[in-house]
Short mmCIF file of C-alpha atoms in Angstrom, two decimals:
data_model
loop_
_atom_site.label_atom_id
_atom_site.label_comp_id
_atom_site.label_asym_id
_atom_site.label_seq_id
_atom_site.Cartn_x
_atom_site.Cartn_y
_atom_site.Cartn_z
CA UNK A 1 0.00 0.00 0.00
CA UNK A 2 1.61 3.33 -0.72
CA UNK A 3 2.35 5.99 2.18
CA UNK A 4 0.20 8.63 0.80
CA UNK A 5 -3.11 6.55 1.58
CA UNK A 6 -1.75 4.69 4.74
CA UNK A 7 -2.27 8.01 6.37
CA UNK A 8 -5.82 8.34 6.06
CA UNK A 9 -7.34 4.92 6.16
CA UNK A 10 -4.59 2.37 6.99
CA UNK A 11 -4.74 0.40 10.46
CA UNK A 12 -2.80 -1.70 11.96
CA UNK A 13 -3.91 -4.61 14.23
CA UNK A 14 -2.28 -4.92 17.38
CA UNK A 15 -1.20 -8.74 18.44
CA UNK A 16 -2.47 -7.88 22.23
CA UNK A 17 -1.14 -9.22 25.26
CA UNK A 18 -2.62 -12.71 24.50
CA UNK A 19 -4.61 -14.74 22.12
CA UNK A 20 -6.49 -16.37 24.46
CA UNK A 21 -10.17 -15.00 24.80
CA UNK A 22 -10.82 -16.45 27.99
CA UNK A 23 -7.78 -14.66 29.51
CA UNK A 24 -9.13 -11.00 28.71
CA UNK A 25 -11.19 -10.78 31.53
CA UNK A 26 -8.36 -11.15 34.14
CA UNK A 27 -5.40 -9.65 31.92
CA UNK A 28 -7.96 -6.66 31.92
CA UNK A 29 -7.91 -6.47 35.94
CA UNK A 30 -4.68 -7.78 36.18
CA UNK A 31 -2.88 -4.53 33.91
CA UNK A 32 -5.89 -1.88 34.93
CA UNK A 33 -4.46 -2.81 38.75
CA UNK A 34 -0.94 -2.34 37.59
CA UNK A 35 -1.12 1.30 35.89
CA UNK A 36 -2.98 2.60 38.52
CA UNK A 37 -0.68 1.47 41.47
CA UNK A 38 2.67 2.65 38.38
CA UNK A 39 0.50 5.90 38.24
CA UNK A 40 -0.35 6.94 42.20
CA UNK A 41 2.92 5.05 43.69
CA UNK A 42 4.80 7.75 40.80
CA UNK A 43 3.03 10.76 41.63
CA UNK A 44 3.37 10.39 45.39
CA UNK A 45 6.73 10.50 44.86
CA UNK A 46 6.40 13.73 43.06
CA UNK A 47 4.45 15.40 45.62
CA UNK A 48 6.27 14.16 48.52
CA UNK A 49 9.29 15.51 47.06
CA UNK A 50 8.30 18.42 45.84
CA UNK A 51 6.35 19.37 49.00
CA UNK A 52 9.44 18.17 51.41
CA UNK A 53 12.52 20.70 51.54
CA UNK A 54 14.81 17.91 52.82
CA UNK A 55 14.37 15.99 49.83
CA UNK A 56 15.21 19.33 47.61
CA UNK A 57 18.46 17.31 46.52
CA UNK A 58 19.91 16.08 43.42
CA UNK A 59 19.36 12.56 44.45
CA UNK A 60 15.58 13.14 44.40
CA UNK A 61 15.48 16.02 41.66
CA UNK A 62 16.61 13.19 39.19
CA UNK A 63 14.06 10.45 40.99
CA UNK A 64 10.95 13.08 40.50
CA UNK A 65 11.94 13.03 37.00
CA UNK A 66 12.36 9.17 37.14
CA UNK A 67 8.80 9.01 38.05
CA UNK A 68 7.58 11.54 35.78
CA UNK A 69 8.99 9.59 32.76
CA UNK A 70 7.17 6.29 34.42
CA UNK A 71 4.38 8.19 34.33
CA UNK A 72 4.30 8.84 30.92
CA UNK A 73 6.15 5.81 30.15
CA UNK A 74 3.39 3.71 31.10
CA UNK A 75 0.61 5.61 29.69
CA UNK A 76 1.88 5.53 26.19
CA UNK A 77 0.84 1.64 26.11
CA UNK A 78 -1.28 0.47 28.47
CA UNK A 79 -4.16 2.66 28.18
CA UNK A 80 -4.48 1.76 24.46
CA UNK A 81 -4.29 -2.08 25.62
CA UNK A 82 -6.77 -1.64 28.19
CA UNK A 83 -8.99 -0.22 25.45
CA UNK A 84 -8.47 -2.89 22.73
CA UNK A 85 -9.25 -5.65 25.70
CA UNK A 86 -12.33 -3.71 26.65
CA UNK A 87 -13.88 -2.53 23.58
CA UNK A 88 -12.49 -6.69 21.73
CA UNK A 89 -10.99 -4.52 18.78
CA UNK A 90 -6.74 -4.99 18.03
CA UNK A 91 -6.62 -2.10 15.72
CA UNK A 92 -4.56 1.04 15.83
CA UNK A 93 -4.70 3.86 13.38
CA UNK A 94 -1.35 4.76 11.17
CA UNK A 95 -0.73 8.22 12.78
CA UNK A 96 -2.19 6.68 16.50
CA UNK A 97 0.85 3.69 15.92
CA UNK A 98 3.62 6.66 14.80
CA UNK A 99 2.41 8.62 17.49
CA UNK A 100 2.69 5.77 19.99
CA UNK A 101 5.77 4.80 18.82
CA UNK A 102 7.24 8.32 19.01
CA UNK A 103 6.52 8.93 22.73
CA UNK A 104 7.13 5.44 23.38
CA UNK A 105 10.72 5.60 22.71
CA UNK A 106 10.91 8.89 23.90
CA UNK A 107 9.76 8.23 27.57
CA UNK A 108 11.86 4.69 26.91
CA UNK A 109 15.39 6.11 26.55
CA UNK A 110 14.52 8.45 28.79
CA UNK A 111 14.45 6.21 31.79
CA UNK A 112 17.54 4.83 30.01
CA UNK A 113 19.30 8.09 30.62
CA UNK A 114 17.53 9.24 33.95
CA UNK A 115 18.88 5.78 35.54
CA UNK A 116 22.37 6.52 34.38
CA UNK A 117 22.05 10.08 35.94
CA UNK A 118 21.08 8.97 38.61
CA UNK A 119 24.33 5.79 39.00
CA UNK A 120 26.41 9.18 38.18
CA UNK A 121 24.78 10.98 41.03
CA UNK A 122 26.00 8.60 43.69
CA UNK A 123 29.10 7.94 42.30
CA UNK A 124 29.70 10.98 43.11
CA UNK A 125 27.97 11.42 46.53
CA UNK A 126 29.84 8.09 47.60
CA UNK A 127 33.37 8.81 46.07
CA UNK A 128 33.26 12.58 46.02
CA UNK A 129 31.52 13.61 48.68
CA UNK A 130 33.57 16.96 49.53
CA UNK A 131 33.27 18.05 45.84
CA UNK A 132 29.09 16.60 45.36
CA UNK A 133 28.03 20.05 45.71
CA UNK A 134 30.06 22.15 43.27
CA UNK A 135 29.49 19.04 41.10
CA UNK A 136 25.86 18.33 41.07
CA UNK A 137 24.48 21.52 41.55
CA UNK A 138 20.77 22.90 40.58
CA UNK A 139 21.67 24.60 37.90
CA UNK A 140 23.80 21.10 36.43
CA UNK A 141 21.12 19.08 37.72
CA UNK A 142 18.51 20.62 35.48
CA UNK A 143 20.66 21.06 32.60
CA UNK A 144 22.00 17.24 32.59
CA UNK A 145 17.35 16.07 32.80
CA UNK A 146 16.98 18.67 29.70
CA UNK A 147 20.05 17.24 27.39
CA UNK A 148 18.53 13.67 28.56
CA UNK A 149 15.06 15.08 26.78
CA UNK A 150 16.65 16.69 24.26
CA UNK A 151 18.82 13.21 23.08
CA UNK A 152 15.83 11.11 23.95
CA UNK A 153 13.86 13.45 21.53
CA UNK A 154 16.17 13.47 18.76
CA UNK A 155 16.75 9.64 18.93
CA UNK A 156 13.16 8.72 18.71
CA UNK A 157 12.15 11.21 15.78
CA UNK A 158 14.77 9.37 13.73
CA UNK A 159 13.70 6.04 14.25
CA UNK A 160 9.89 6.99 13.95
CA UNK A 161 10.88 9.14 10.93
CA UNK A 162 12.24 5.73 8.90
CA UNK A 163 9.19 3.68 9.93
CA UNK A 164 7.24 6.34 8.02
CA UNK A 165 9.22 5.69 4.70
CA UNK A 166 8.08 2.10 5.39
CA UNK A 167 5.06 0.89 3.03
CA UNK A 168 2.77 -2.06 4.91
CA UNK A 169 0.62 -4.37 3.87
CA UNK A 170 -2.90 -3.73 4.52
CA UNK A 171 -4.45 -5.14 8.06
CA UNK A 172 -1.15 -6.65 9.41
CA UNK A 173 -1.43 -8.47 12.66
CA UNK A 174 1.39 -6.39 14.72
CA UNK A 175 3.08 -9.24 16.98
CA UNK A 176 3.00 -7.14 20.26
CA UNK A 177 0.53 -5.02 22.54
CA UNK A 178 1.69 -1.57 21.32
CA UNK A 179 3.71 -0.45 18.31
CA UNK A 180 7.24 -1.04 18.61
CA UNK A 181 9.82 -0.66 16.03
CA UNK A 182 11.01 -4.69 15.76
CA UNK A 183 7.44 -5.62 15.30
CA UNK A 184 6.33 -2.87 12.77
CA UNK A 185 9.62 -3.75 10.52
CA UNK A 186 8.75 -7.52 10.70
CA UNK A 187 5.34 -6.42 9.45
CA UNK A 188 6.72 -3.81 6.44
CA UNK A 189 6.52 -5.04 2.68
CA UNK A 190 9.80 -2.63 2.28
CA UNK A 191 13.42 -2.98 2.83
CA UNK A 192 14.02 -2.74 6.24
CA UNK A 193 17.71 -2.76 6.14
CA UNK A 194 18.82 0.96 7.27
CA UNK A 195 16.04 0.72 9.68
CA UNK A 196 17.77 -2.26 11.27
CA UNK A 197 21.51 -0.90 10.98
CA UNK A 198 20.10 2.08 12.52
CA UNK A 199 18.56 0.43 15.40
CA UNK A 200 21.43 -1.47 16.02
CA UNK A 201 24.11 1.10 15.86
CA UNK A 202 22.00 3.83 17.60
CA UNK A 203 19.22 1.99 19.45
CA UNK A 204 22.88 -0.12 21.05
CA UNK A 205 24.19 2.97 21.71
CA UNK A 206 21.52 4.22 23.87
CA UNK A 207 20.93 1.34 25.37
CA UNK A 208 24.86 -0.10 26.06
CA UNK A 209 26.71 3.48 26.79
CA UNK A 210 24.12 4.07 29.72
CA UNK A 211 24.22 0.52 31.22
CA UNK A 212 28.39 0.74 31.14
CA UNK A 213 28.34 4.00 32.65
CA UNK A 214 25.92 2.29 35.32
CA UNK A 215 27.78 -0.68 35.90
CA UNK A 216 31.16 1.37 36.01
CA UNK A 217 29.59 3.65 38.61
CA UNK A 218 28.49 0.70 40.70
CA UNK A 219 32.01 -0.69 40.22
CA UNK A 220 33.24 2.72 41.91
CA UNK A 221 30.78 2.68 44.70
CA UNK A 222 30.98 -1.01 45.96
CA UNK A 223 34.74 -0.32 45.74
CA UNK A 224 34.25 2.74 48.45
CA UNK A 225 31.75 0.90 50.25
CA UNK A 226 33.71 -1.79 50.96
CA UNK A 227 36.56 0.88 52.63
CA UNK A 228 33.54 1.83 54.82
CA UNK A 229 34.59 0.47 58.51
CA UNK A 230 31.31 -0.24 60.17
CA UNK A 231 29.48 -3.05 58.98
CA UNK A 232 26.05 -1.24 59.68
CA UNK A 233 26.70 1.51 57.16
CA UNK A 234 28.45 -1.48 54.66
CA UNK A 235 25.08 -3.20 54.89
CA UNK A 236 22.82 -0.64 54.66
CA UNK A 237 24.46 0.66 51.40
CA UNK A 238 24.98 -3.02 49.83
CA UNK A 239 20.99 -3.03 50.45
CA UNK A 240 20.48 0.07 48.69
CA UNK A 241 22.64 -0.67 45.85
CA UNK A 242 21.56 -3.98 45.61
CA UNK A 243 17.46 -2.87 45.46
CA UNK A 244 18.83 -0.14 42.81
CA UNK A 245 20.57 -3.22 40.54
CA UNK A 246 17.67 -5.49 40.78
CA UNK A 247 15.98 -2.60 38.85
CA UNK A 248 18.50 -2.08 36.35
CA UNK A 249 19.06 -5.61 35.53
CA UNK A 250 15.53 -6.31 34.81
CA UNK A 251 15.31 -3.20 33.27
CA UNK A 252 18.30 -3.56 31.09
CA UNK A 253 18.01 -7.22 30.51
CA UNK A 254 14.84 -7.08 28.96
CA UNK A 255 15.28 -4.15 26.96
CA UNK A 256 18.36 -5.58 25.14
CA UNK A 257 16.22 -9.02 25.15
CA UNK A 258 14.12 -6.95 22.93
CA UNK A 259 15.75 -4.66 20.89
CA UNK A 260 19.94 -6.17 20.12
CA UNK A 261 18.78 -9.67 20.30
CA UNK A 262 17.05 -11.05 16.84
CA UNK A 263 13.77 -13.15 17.22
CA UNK A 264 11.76 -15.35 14.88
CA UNK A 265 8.01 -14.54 13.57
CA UNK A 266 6.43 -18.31 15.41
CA UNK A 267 3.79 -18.00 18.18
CA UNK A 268 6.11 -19.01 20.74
CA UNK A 269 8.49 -15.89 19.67
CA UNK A 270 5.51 -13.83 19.96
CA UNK A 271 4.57 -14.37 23.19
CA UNK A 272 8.32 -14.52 24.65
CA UNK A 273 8.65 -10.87 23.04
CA UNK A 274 5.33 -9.86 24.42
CA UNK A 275 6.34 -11.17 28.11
CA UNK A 276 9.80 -9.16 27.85
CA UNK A 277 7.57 -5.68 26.69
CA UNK A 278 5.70 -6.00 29.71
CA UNK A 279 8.59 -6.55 32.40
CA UNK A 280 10.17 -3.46 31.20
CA UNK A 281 7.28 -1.41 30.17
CA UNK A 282 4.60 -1.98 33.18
CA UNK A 283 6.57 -4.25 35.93
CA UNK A 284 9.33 -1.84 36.26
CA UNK A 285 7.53 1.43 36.68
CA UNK A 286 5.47 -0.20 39.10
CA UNK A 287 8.57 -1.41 41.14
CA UNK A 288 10.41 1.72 40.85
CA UNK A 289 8.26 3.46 43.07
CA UNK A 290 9.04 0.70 46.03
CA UNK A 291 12.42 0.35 45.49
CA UNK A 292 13.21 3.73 45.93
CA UNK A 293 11.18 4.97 48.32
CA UNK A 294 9.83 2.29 51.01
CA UNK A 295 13.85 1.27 51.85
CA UNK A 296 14.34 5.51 52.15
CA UNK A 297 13.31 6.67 55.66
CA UNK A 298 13.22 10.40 54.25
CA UNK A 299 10.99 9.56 51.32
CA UNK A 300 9.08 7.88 53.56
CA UNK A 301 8.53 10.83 56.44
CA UNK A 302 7.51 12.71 53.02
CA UNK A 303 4.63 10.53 51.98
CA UNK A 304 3.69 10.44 55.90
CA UNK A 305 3.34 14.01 55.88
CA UNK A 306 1.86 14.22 52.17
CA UNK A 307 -0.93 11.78 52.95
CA UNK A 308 -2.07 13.22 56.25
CA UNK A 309 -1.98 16.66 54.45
CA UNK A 310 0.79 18.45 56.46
CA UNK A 311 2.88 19.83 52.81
CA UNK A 312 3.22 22.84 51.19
CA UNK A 313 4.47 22.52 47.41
CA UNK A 314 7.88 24.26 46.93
CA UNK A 315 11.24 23.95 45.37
CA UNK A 316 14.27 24.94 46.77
CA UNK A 317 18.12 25.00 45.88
CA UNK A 318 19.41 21.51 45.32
#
């Protein structure tokens, strides 16, 4: 089908989360349950951070923005799945699939970035501490969150700009729950060949550069903890750390399960791709929120304080 028409009555059909119609019913519960816990357990940790002048740090400017990404991370997919179980109709529009894909990738790499930010930040809170705050000052704080949106931008307008010189056949079954760039090229009647080279030189570099950094910073702060000489402060920062790597591995690991790791067009393939989407685009916003804030006795005083209705909404100097 040529492009020019595909904009105004082409569709895609959307795979869903499973072909099972007797599993609708509880997937519909199960993921309605899930993005509103992602969505509140998110935007508490806005407010309580933004109504809390203790938490007015770095270290929580860059989780706000964490949680703000979730936010929208989440509700670039799972809203339009909800829908399609509800209303028992796959199909996305051309521009609604370009649109989702846009946003989707944009929110995506940005919790890419924001978690390597945010291994950065305590690297240098841990190892640096007398230099932390000529280092990560406001002013840096916000300017490192805008170049993270700004590259985040860039890098999803490119990839959502070749899937438009794609041609597809009409009503194509889209092997996933939302439109992702691995299943809309297995569904293309074009070439796909820069669109894969692209994805794997620049889709690896987003993905790879920020997990090394991460894994280098971790290097640097296990390394300091373990010069720490009481074993109370050794374990209470191995717990922290470890809680923050659990994240990132699942994160990480199913994101380059998806995206650098080839996988065939059977029904098995399918589903395995389907099951990686939703670890790292529902299970991991909705962990985030736990992770970092029930193990932090600050965050927690916040939300105690936010919830009985004792905050004032404010920003100060990181």
């Amino acid at each position: 089908m040529e492009r020019g028409n595909q904009t105004s009555i082409f569709e895609f059909l959307l795979w869903g989360l499973s072909e099972w119609p007797e599993q609708q019913h509880i997937l519909f519960l199960l993921f309605l349950w899930m993005y509103m816990v992602t969505v509140a357990g998110n935007l508490l940790i806005v407010l309580a951070i933004g109504t809390d002048t203790h938490l007015h740090t770095p270290m929580y400017f860059f989780l706000a923005s964490l949680s703000c990404a979730d936010i929208l991370f989440t509700s670039t997919t799972v809203p339009k799945a909800l829908v399609n179980i509800q209303t028992q109709s796959r199909s996305i529009s051309y521009a609604g699939c370009l649109a989702q894909l846009y946003f989707f990738l944009t929110f995506g790499d940005m919790d890419i970035f924001l978690l390597a930010t945010m291994a950065y930040d305590r690297h240098v809170a841990i190892c640096h501490p007398l230099h932390y705050t000529m280092v990560m000052s406001l002013q840096r704080c916000i300017l490192m969150v805008t170049v993270c949106w700004t590259l985040t931008s860039l890098v999803a307008m490119t990839h959502t700009f070749l899937i438009f010189q794609l041609s597809f056949c009409s009503r194509k079954i889209v092997p996933d729950f939302f439109c992702d760039l691995g299943p809309l090229m297995k569904v293309s009647c074009s070439d796909t060949q820069v669109n894969e080279l692209v994805l794997i030189f620049l889709g690896g570099a987003v993905i790879l550069i920020p997990f090394m950094l991460i894994l280098v910073s971790y290097i640097f702060i296990v390394s300091a903890i373990l010069r720490v000489p009481s074993d109370q402060g050794r374990h209470k920062a191995f717990s922290t750390c470890g809680s923050h790597l659990a994240v990132v591995a699942l994160f990480f690991g199913t994101v380059i399960r998806a995206y650098l790791c080839p996988s065939s067009s059977s029904s098995n393939s399918v589903e395995e791709d389907t099951a990686a989407a939703v670890l790292y685009t529902v299970v991991t916003p909705l962990l985030n929120p736990f992770i970092y804030s029930l193990r932090n006795k600050d965050m927690k005083r916040a939300l105690v304080r936010l919830l009985r209705g004792k905050a004032s909404f404010s920003w100060g100097q990181a």
